[in-house]
């Protein structure tokens, strides 16, 4: 065998070992401990290969040996089977929801279990440097609270309310607020010096990933997750694939400026506050909502009062449904969606406005509109999506430089 052939043979052997290791890793990632026989059934590999690769995965830190099956009560006699389990603490991830008004950071293991979560109000903050420094400090605070060193972090995902291209950049501002650059002041480079793998993504896209993996989007082929609180933004899945676009702009709702009856991408929570202030100015604010302090008059208070039949709350619900219906019609008609998921902090209480919106849509019985449902993740939808995305990044990169190839 010449040198080239020998090197090719060694490379091929290493590659096959990696393939085998990934198959075992995938088989064990989300479940419990498995015996060699169970690994064989799941992967089709031989017993000798399974046992050899399991040893290597233990050495690499991905697997651990667990209490034998006899101790667990599975065998009454005979030699107990050796079992191996995936270690969800083999690496950790950091997830960040860098919202306009609130930063939230979580540290989680590879099963998505949060070790800690910290938040910071940034509603008065618009400076790029301030937002960068605040997010970095909040991540450090989360690591300290979880008693975790930077070396254990295998992936970081940051969600922002702006379109994000594959390089982590957002487009120049297209409004007087400089909104997109303000929301993404170069956050993709924030942790370069730490050597972390960082993914920056649009918040609605992360919401869609959350719903697709652990929400009301599971098993739904085409759906939109519509963040609906302060601004509308949609994470869109068509034929099982999250749509992004060249510059990450799929799902941006600036198009609502041109939709009659909507005229702006402002979300339901913001619209609810505006309606209540208008009614107060005009002396028409009555009932339960009039008795509340102004700072407590929000979307959730409106929806709660509407469920009890409060006339002013029902009037606000009608106004909100009148704006939501064209958004549903636009997304549903253009993309032929099966479901639109209303997401955000108030989603679980939004049934009054969803019910009224469905009534408006039903006036055209010849048109099939997407099913309109609330998310069950509330304010956590973006953060949980970021955790899922970070875990997926670790899983995709697992063993690429592992000692299993050594």
Short mmCIF file of C-alpha atoms in Angstrom, two decimals:
data_model
loop_
_atom_site.label_atom_id
_atom_site.label_comp_id
_atom_site.label_asym_id
_atom_site.label_seq_id
_atom_site.Cartn_x
_atom_site.Cartn_y
_atom_site.Cartn_z
CA UNK A 1 0.00 0.00 0.00
CA UNK A 2 1.50 3.37 -1.01
CA UNK A 3 1.43 6.43 1.25
CA UNK A 4 -1.57 8.06 -0.47
CA UNK A 5 -3.64 4.89 -0.37
CA UNK A 6 -2.74 4.31 3.26
CA UNK A 7 -3.75 7.86 4.21
CA UNK A 8 -7.04 7.47 2.34
CA UNK A 9 -7.73 4.22 4.18
CA UNK A 10 -7.03 5.84 7.56
CA UNK A 11 -9.25 8.81 6.69
CA UNK A 12 -12.04 6.50 5.57
CA UNK A 13 -11.80 4.51 8.79
CA UNK A 14 -11.93 7.67 10.90
CA UNK A 15 -14.89 8.95 8.91
CA UNK A 16 -16.82 5.70 9.38
CA UNK A 17 -16.11 5.77 13.11
CA UNK A 18 -17.52 9.28 13.25
CA UNK A 19 -20.63 8.22 11.33
CA UNK A 20 -21.14 5.32 13.73
CA UNK A 21 -20.61 7.57 16.74
CA UNK A 22 -23.15 10.10 15.46
CA UNK A 23 -25.69 7.32 14.96
CA UNK A 24 -25.29 6.22 18.57
CA UNK A 25 -25.35 9.81 19.77
CA UNK A 26 -28.58 10.50 17.87
CA UNK A 27 -30.13 7.31 19.25
CA UNK A 28 -29.40 8.32 22.84
CA UNK A 29 -29.69 12.12 22.73
CA UNK A 30 -33.27 12.58 23.93
CA UNK A 31 -33.98 9.27 25.65
CA UNK A 32 -32.86 7.24 28.62
CA UNK A 33 -30.09 4.72 29.08
CA UNK A 34 -29.79 2.00 26.43
CA UNK A 35 -28.24 -1.44 26.37
CA UNK A 36 -26.00 -2.58 23.52
CA UNK A 37 -28.92 -4.61 22.16
CA UNK A 38 -31.15 -1.54 22.15
CA UNK A 39 -28.46 0.49 20.39
CA UNK A 40 -28.15 -2.30 17.81
CA UNK A 41 -31.90 -2.22 17.18
CA UNK A 42 -31.90 1.55 16.74
CA UNK A 43 -28.76 1.85 14.59
CA UNK A 44 -28.27 -1.49 12.82
CA UNK A 45 -24.66 -1.63 14.02
CA UNK A 46 -22.97 -4.77 15.31
CA UNK A 47 -22.50 -5.42 19.01
CA UNK A 48 -18.73 -5.08 18.76
CA UNK A 49 -19.04 -1.70 17.04
CA UNK A 50 -21.63 -0.48 19.53
CA UNK A 51 -19.50 -1.41 22.54
CA UNK A 52 -16.34 0.05 21.01
CA UNK A 53 -17.96 3.35 20.06
CA UNK A 54 -19.76 3.62 23.43
CA UNK A 55 -16.38 3.38 25.17
CA UNK A 56 -15.05 6.17 22.97
CA UNK A 57 -18.12 8.32 23.62
CA UNK A 58 -17.65 7.86 27.37
CA UNK A 59 -14.02 8.97 27.01
CA UNK A 60 -15.10 11.97 24.90
CA UNK A 61 -17.61 12.99 27.59
CA UNK A 62 -20.82 12.46 25.59
CA UNK A 63 -21.93 9.23 27.29
CA UNK A 64 -21.88 7.91 30.82
CA UNK A 65 -22.26 4.40 32.16
CA UNK A 66 -25.32 4.02 34.34
CA UNK A 67 -26.49 1.67 37.05
CA UNK A 68 -26.85 -1.85 35.67
CA UNK A 69 -30.22 -3.20 34.58
CA UNK A 70 -30.38 -5.68 37.45
CA UNK A 71 -30.11 -2.82 39.97
CA UNK A 72 -32.92 -1.07 38.13
CA UNK A 73 -35.10 -4.14 38.56
CA UNK A 74 -35.10 -5.28 34.94
CA UNK A 75 -33.37 -8.61 35.53
CA UNK A 76 -33.98 -11.20 38.24
CA UNK A 77 -30.98 -13.37 37.35
CA UNK A 78 -28.11 -13.65 34.91
CA UNK A 79 -25.46 -11.15 33.98
CA UNK A 80 -26.84 -7.60 33.90
CA UNK A 81 -26.56 -5.71 30.61
CA UNK A 82 -24.25 -2.72 30.43
CA UNK A 83 -26.14 0.50 29.71
CA UNK A 84 -25.03 3.88 28.46
CA UNK A 85 -26.84 7.22 28.61
CA UNK A 86 -26.32 10.54 26.90
CA UNK A 87 -24.96 13.25 29.18
CA UNK A 88 -27.09 16.40 28.81
CA UNK A 89 -24.42 18.27 30.79
CA UNK A 90 -21.70 17.32 28.30
CA UNK A 91 -21.93 20.94 27.18
CA UNK A 92 -24.11 23.93 27.95
CA UNK A 93 -25.75 26.64 25.85
CA UNK A 94 -26.61 30.30 26.33
CA UNK A 95 -29.88 31.69 24.94
CA UNK A 96 -30.66 35.42 24.77
CA UNK A 97 -33.92 37.19 23.98
CA UNK A 98 -32.66 40.72 23.21
CA UNK A 99 -36.08 42.33 22.95
CA UNK A 100 -36.68 46.05 22.51
CA UNK A 101 -37.59 46.60 26.17
CA UNK A 102 -36.33 43.53 28.02
CA UNK A 103 -33.20 41.39 27.83
CA UNK A 104 -33.53 37.80 29.07
CA UNK A 105 -30.65 35.31 29.24
CA UNK A 106 -30.80 31.61 30.11
CA UNK A 107 -28.14 28.95 30.55
CA UNK A 108 -29.41 25.47 29.70
CA UNK A 109 -28.16 21.92 29.27
CA UNK A 110 -28.49 19.85 26.09
CA UNK A 111 -31.96 18.62 27.08
CA UNK A 112 -33.16 22.21 27.31
CA UNK A 113 -33.31 22.27 31.12
CA UNK A 114 -32.54 25.79 32.33
CA UNK A 115 -29.87 26.12 34.98
CA UNK A 116 -30.64 29.79 35.47
CA UNK A 117 -32.44 32.75 33.92
CA UNK A 118 -31.84 36.47 34.42
CA UNK A 119 -33.56 39.55 32.96
CA UNK A 120 -32.93 43.28 32.66
CA UNK A 121 -35.27 46.13 31.72
CA UNK A 122 -33.73 48.07 28.82
CA UNK A 123 -36.79 50.09 27.79
CA UNK A 124 -34.92 53.39 28.27
CA UNK A 125 -31.85 52.20 26.39
CA UNK A 126 -31.24 52.85 22.68
CA UNK A 127 -27.48 53.40 22.39
CA UNK A 128 -25.67 50.61 20.53
CA UNK A 129 -22.77 50.46 23.00
CA UNK A 130 -25.12 50.45 25.99
CA UNK A 131 -27.16 47.56 24.61
CA UNK A 132 -24.04 45.54 23.75
CA UNK A 133 -22.46 46.08 27.16
CA UNK A 134 -25.69 45.37 29.00
CA UNK A 135 -26.24 42.07 27.19
CA UNK A 136 -22.65 41.01 27.80
CA UNK A 137 -22.92 41.82 31.52
CA UNK A 138 -26.22 39.95 31.73
CA UNK A 139 -24.64 36.85 30.19
CA UNK A 140 -21.81 37.05 32.71
CA UNK A 141 -24.38 37.38 35.49
CA UNK A 142 -26.19 34.27 34.26
CA UNK A 143 -22.95 32.27 34.10
CA UNK A 144 -22.02 33.35 37.61
CA UNK A 145 -25.46 32.51 38.97
CA UNK A 146 -25.31 29.06 37.32
CA UNK A 147 -21.72 28.58 38.55
CA UNK A 148 -20.61 27.85 34.98
CA UNK A 149 -17.32 28.77 33.28
CA UNK A 150 -17.13 30.15 29.75
CA UNK A 151 -15.29 27.02 28.60
CA UNK A 152 -18.41 24.90 29.10
CA UNK A 153 -20.50 26.96 26.66
CA UNK A 154 -20.80 25.21 23.31
CA UNK A 155 -23.26 27.53 21.54
CA UNK A 156 -24.92 30.91 21.96
CA UNK A 157 -28.11 32.05 20.21
CA UNK A 158 -29.37 35.64 20.38
CA UNK A 159 -32.83 36.64 19.19
CA UNK A 160 -33.47 40.23 18.06
CA UNK A 161 -36.56 42.06 16.72
CA UNK A 162 -34.95 42.69 13.33
CA UNK A 163 -34.22 40.78 10.12
CA UNK A 164 -30.85 39.02 10.24
CA UNK A 165 -28.81 37.82 7.26
CA UNK A 166 -26.51 34.74 7.28
CA UNK A 167 -23.59 36.88 8.54
CA UNK A 168 -25.60 38.14 11.50
CA UNK A 169 -26.13 41.61 10.06
CA UNK A 170 -29.40 43.53 9.89
CA UNK A 171 -30.34 45.88 7.02
CA UNK A 172 -29.91 49.64 7.31
CA UNK A 173 -32.79 51.48 8.91
CA UNK A 174 -35.77 52.15 6.68
CA UNK A 175 -37.57 54.37 9.17
CA UNK A 176 -36.94 57.48 11.23
CA UNK A 177 -36.44 55.40 14.39
CA UNK A 178 -33.30 53.61 13.11
CA UNK A 179 -35.06 50.63 14.64
CA UNK A 180 -33.24 47.65 13.10
CA UNK A 181 -29.68 48.92 13.70
CA UNK A 182 -30.71 49.89 17.23
CA UNK A 183 -32.01 46.38 17.92
CA UNK A 184 -28.96 44.68 16.40
CA UNK A 185 -25.89 46.78 17.13
CA UNK A 186 -23.47 44.16 15.79
CA UNK A 187 -24.45 41.55 18.38
CA UNK A 188 -23.07 38.70 16.26
CA UNK A 189 -19.54 39.83 17.19
CA UNK A 190 -20.26 40.42 20.87
CA UNK A 191 -18.51 37.29 22.14
CA UNK A 192 -15.78 36.87 19.51
CA UNK A 193 -12.98 37.12 22.06
CA UNK A 194 -14.44 34.20 24.03
CA UNK A 195 -14.30 31.88 21.02
CA UNK A 196 -17.99 31.01 21.32
CA UNK A 197 -20.10 29.85 18.41
CA UNK A 198 -22.77 32.57 18.18
CA UNK A 199 -25.91 32.56 16.06
CA UNK A 200 -27.93 35.73 15.75
CA UNK A 201 -31.50 35.27 14.55
CA UNK A 202 -34.79 37.08 14.19
CA UNK A 203 -37.02 36.70 17.25
CA UNK A 204 -40.08 35.53 15.30
CA UNK A 205 -38.00 32.87 13.55
CA UNK A 206 -36.90 31.57 16.94
CA UNK A 207 -40.54 31.63 18.04
CA UNK A 208 -41.41 29.46 15.05
CA UNK A 209 -38.62 27.02 15.94
CA UNK A 210 -40.02 26.82 19.47
CA UNK A 211 -43.54 26.09 18.24
CA UNK A 212 -42.27 23.53 15.70
CA UNK A 213 -40.31 21.59 18.31
CA UNK A 214 -42.46 21.97 21.42
CA UNK A 215 -45.67 23.84 20.73
CA UNK A 216 -48.82 24.07 18.65
CA UNK A 217 -46.73 23.94 15.48
CA UNK A 218 -45.64 20.34 16.10
CA UNK A 219 -46.71 18.22 13.15
CA UNK A 220 -48.12 21.24 11.25
CA UNK A 221 -46.62 21.42 7.76
CA UNK A 222 -47.14 25.14 7.07
CA UNK A 223 -47.68 27.75 9.76
CA UNK A 224 -46.69 31.22 10.95
CA UNK A 225 -45.77 32.21 14.47
CA UNK A 226 -46.96 35.80 14.72
CA UNK A 227 -45.35 37.84 17.49
CA UNK A 228 -48.14 40.26 18.21
CA UNK A 229 -47.40 42.40 21.26
CA UNK A 230 -45.58 45.64 20.44
CA UNK A 231 -44.88 44.93 16.76
CA UNK A 232 -46.06 42.27 14.36
CA UNK A 233 -43.36 39.91 13.15
CA UNK A 234 -43.82 36.44 11.67
CA UNK A 235 -41.69 33.33 11.67
CA UNK A 236 -42.93 31.39 8.65
CA UNK A 237 -42.67 27.65 8.07
CA UNK A 238 -43.80 26.35 4.66
CA UNK A 239 -43.72 22.65 3.78
CA UNK A 240 -41.78 21.98 6.97
CA UNK A 241 -39.03 24.52 6.24
CA UNK A 242 -38.38 27.82 8.00
CA UNK A 243 -38.24 30.58 5.38
CA UNK A 244 -35.55 33.26 5.76
CA UNK A 245 -34.71 35.02 2.48
CA UNK A 246 -31.43 36.46 1.24
CA UNK A 247 -31.28 39.19 3.89
CA UNK A 248 -33.37 37.42 6.53
CA UNK A 249 -36.39 39.55 5.72
CA UNK A 250 -39.08 36.88 5.31
CA UNK A 251 -41.80 37.56 7.86
CA UNK A 252 -40.98 41.23 8.38
CA UNK A 253 -44.31 43.02 8.51
CA UNK A 254 -43.45 46.48 7.16
CA UNK A 255 -45.75 45.48 4.29
CA UNK A 256 -48.64 46.21 6.69
CA UNK A 257 -48.04 49.90 5.98
CA UNK A 258 -49.81 49.20 2.68
CA UNK A 259 -52.65 47.05 4.03
CA UNK A 260 -55.96 48.88 4.36
CA UNK A 261 -57.29 48.73 7.88
CA UNK A 262 -53.86 48.08 9.40
CA UNK A 263 -51.48 50.74 8.03
CA UNK A 264 -48.58 49.88 10.38
CA UNK A 265 -46.86 46.83 11.92
CA UNK A 266 -47.80 47.88 15.45
CA UNK A 267 -48.89 44.89 17.53
CA UNK A 268 -52.01 44.18 19.53
CA UNK A 269 -50.68 45.21 22.94
CA UNK A 270 -49.62 48.60 21.61
CA UNK A 271 -52.93 49.03 19.77
CA UNK A 272 -54.85 48.16 22.92
CA UNK A 273 -53.09 50.91 24.87
CA UNK A 274 -53.76 53.41 22.08
CA UNK A 275 -57.46 52.52 21.97
CA UNK A 276 -57.77 52.91 25.74
CA UNK A 277 -56.03 56.29 25.69
CA UNK A 278 -58.29 57.46 22.86
CA UNK A 279 -61.39 56.42 24.78
CA UNK A 280 -60.09 58.18 27.89
CA UNK A 281 -59.41 61.39 25.96
CA UNK A 282 -62.90 61.30 24.47
CA UNK A 283 -64.53 60.60 27.82
CA UNK A 284 -65.78 57.18 26.68
CA UNK A 285 -63.71 54.97 28.97
CA UNK A 286 -66.17 53.27 31.33
CA UNK A 287 -66.60 50.04 33.29
CA UNK A 288 -63.83 47.91 34.77
CA UNK A 289 -61.04 49.45 32.73
CA UNK A 290 -61.90 53.00 33.84
CA UNK A 291 -61.36 51.95 37.45
CA UNK A 292 -57.83 50.70 36.82
CA UNK A 293 -54.73 52.93 37.10
CA UNK A 294 -53.54 53.86 33.62
CA UNK A 295 -50.34 51.79 33.94
CA UNK A 296 -52.48 48.66 34.49
CA UNK A 297 -54.65 49.19 31.41
CA UNK A 298 -53.05 46.75 29.01
CA UNK A 299 -54.01 43.99 26.61
CA UNK A 300 -54.38 41.34 29.32
CA UNK A 301 -56.70 43.57 31.36
CA UNK A 302 -58.77 44.21 28.23
CA UNK A 303 -59.07 40.52 27.39
CA UNK A 304 -59.94 39.59 30.97
CA UNK A 305 -62.66 42.26 31.17
CA UNK A 306 -64.00 41.26 27.75
CA UNK A 307 -64.52 37.68 28.98
CA UNK A 308 -66.77 39.15 31.67
CA UNK A 309 -68.74 41.14 29.12
CA UNK A 310 -67.37 44.60 29.89
CA UNK A 311 -68.68 46.92 27.15
CA UNK A 312 -65.55 49.06 26.81
CA UNK A 313 -63.31 45.99 26.70
CA UNK A 314 -65.49 44.44 23.99
CA UNK A 315 -65.21 47.66 22.00
CA UNK A 316 -61.40 47.47 22.18
CA UNK A 317 -61.47 43.79 21.26
CA UNK A 318 -63.53 44.64 18.17
CA UNK A 319 -60.95 47.25 17.15
CA UNK A 320 -58.07 44.81 17.63
CA UNK A 321 -59.83 42.03 15.74
CA UNK A 322 -60.51 44.46 12.90
CA UNK A 323 -56.76 44.97 12.57
CA UNK A 324 -55.74 41.35 13.12
CA UNK A 325 -58.14 39.92 10.53
CA UNK A 326 -56.41 41.55 7.51
CA UNK A 327 -53.04 40.32 8.80
CA UNK A 328 -54.39 36.77 9.00
CA UNK A 329 -55.90 37.11 5.54
CA UNK A 330 -52.62 38.39 4.10
CA UNK A 331 -50.45 35.63 5.55
CA UNK A 332 -53.00 32.88 5.05
CA UNK A 333 -53.94 33.80 1.50
CA UNK A 334 -50.44 34.52 0.25
CA UNK A 335 -48.72 31.48 1.77
CA UNK A 336 -51.56 28.93 1.98
CA UNK A 337 -50.85 28.31 5.66
CA UNK A 338 -52.53 25.67 7.79
CA UNK A 339 -52.21 27.58 11.06
CA UNK A 340 -51.31 31.01 12.42
CA UNK A 341 -50.03 30.99 15.99
CA UNK A 342 -50.52 34.21 17.95
CA UNK A 343 -47.50 34.50 20.23
CA UNK A 344 -46.24 36.87 22.88
CA UNK A 345 -46.65 37.57 26.57
CA UNK A 346 -50.43 37.99 26.37
CA UNK A 347 -51.14 35.09 23.96
CA UNK A 348 -52.63 32.75 26.53
CA UNK A 349 -55.29 35.36 27.43
CA UNK A 350 -55.98 36.53 23.86
CA UNK A 351 -58.93 34.23 23.12
CA UNK A 352 -61.51 37.08 23.09
CA UNK A 353 -59.73 38.86 20.23
CA UNK A 354 -59.00 35.59 18.43
CA UNK A 355 -62.64 34.56 18.71
CA UNK A 356 -63.80 37.89 17.30
CA UNK A 357 -61.22 37.67 14.51
CA UNK A 358 -62.50 34.22 13.54
CA UNK A 359 -66.02 35.67 13.35
CA UNK A 360 -64.81 38.37 10.96
CA UNK A 361 -63.01 35.82 8.78
CA UNK A 362 -66.07 33.57 8.66
CA UNK A 363 -68.04 36.26 6.82
CA UNK A 364 -66.43 34.94 3.63
CA UNK A 365 -67.42 31.25 3.70
CA UNK A 366 -65.92 30.57 0.27
CA UNK A 367 -62.39 31.36 1.43
CA UNK A 368 -60.32 28.94 3.52
CA UNK A 369 -58.30 30.82 6.13
CA UNK A 370 -55.56 29.41 8.32
CA UNK A 371 -56.59 28.12 11.74
CA UNK A 372 -55.98 30.84 14.35
CA UNK A 373 -54.62 29.57 17.69
CA UNK A 374 -52.71 31.03 20.67
CA UNK A 375 -49.22 29.94 21.68
CA UNK A 376 -48.90 28.27 25.06
CA UNK A 377 -45.37 29.58 25.66
CA UNK A 378 -46.30 33.16 26.53
CA UNK A 379 -43.34 35.50 26.91
CA UNK A 380 -40.93 32.55 26.78
CA UNK A 381 -41.47 31.64 23.12
CA UNK A 382 -38.39 33.45 21.77
CA UNK A 383 -36.09 32.33 24.59
CA UNK A 384 -37.20 28.70 24.33
CA UNK A 385 -36.70 28.89 20.58
CA UNK A 386 -33.18 30.21 21.14
CA UNK A 387 -32.45 27.29 23.49
CA UNK A 388 -33.73 24.81 20.89
CA UNK A 389 -31.64 26.44 18.16
CA UNK A 390 -28.50 26.41 20.31
CA UNK A 391 -28.97 22.74 21.14
CA UNK A 392 -29.46 21.98 17.44
CA UNK A 393 -26.18 23.78 16.68
CA UNK A 394 -24.34 21.68 19.26
CA UNK A 395 -25.94 18.51 17.96
CA UNK A 396 -25.05 19.31 14.35
CA UNK A 397 -21.44 20.01 15.29
CA UNK A 398 -21.03 17.13 17.74
CA UNK A 399 -18.03 14.88 17.03
CA UNK A 400 -16.71 17.01 14.16
CA UNK A 401 -13.54 17.49 16.17
CA UNK A 402 -14.15 14.79 18.75
CA UNK A 403 -11.59 12.33 20.07
CA UNK A 404 -13.69 9.63 18.42
CA UNK A 405 -11.85 10.62 15.23
CA UNK A 406 -8.51 10.58 16.97
#
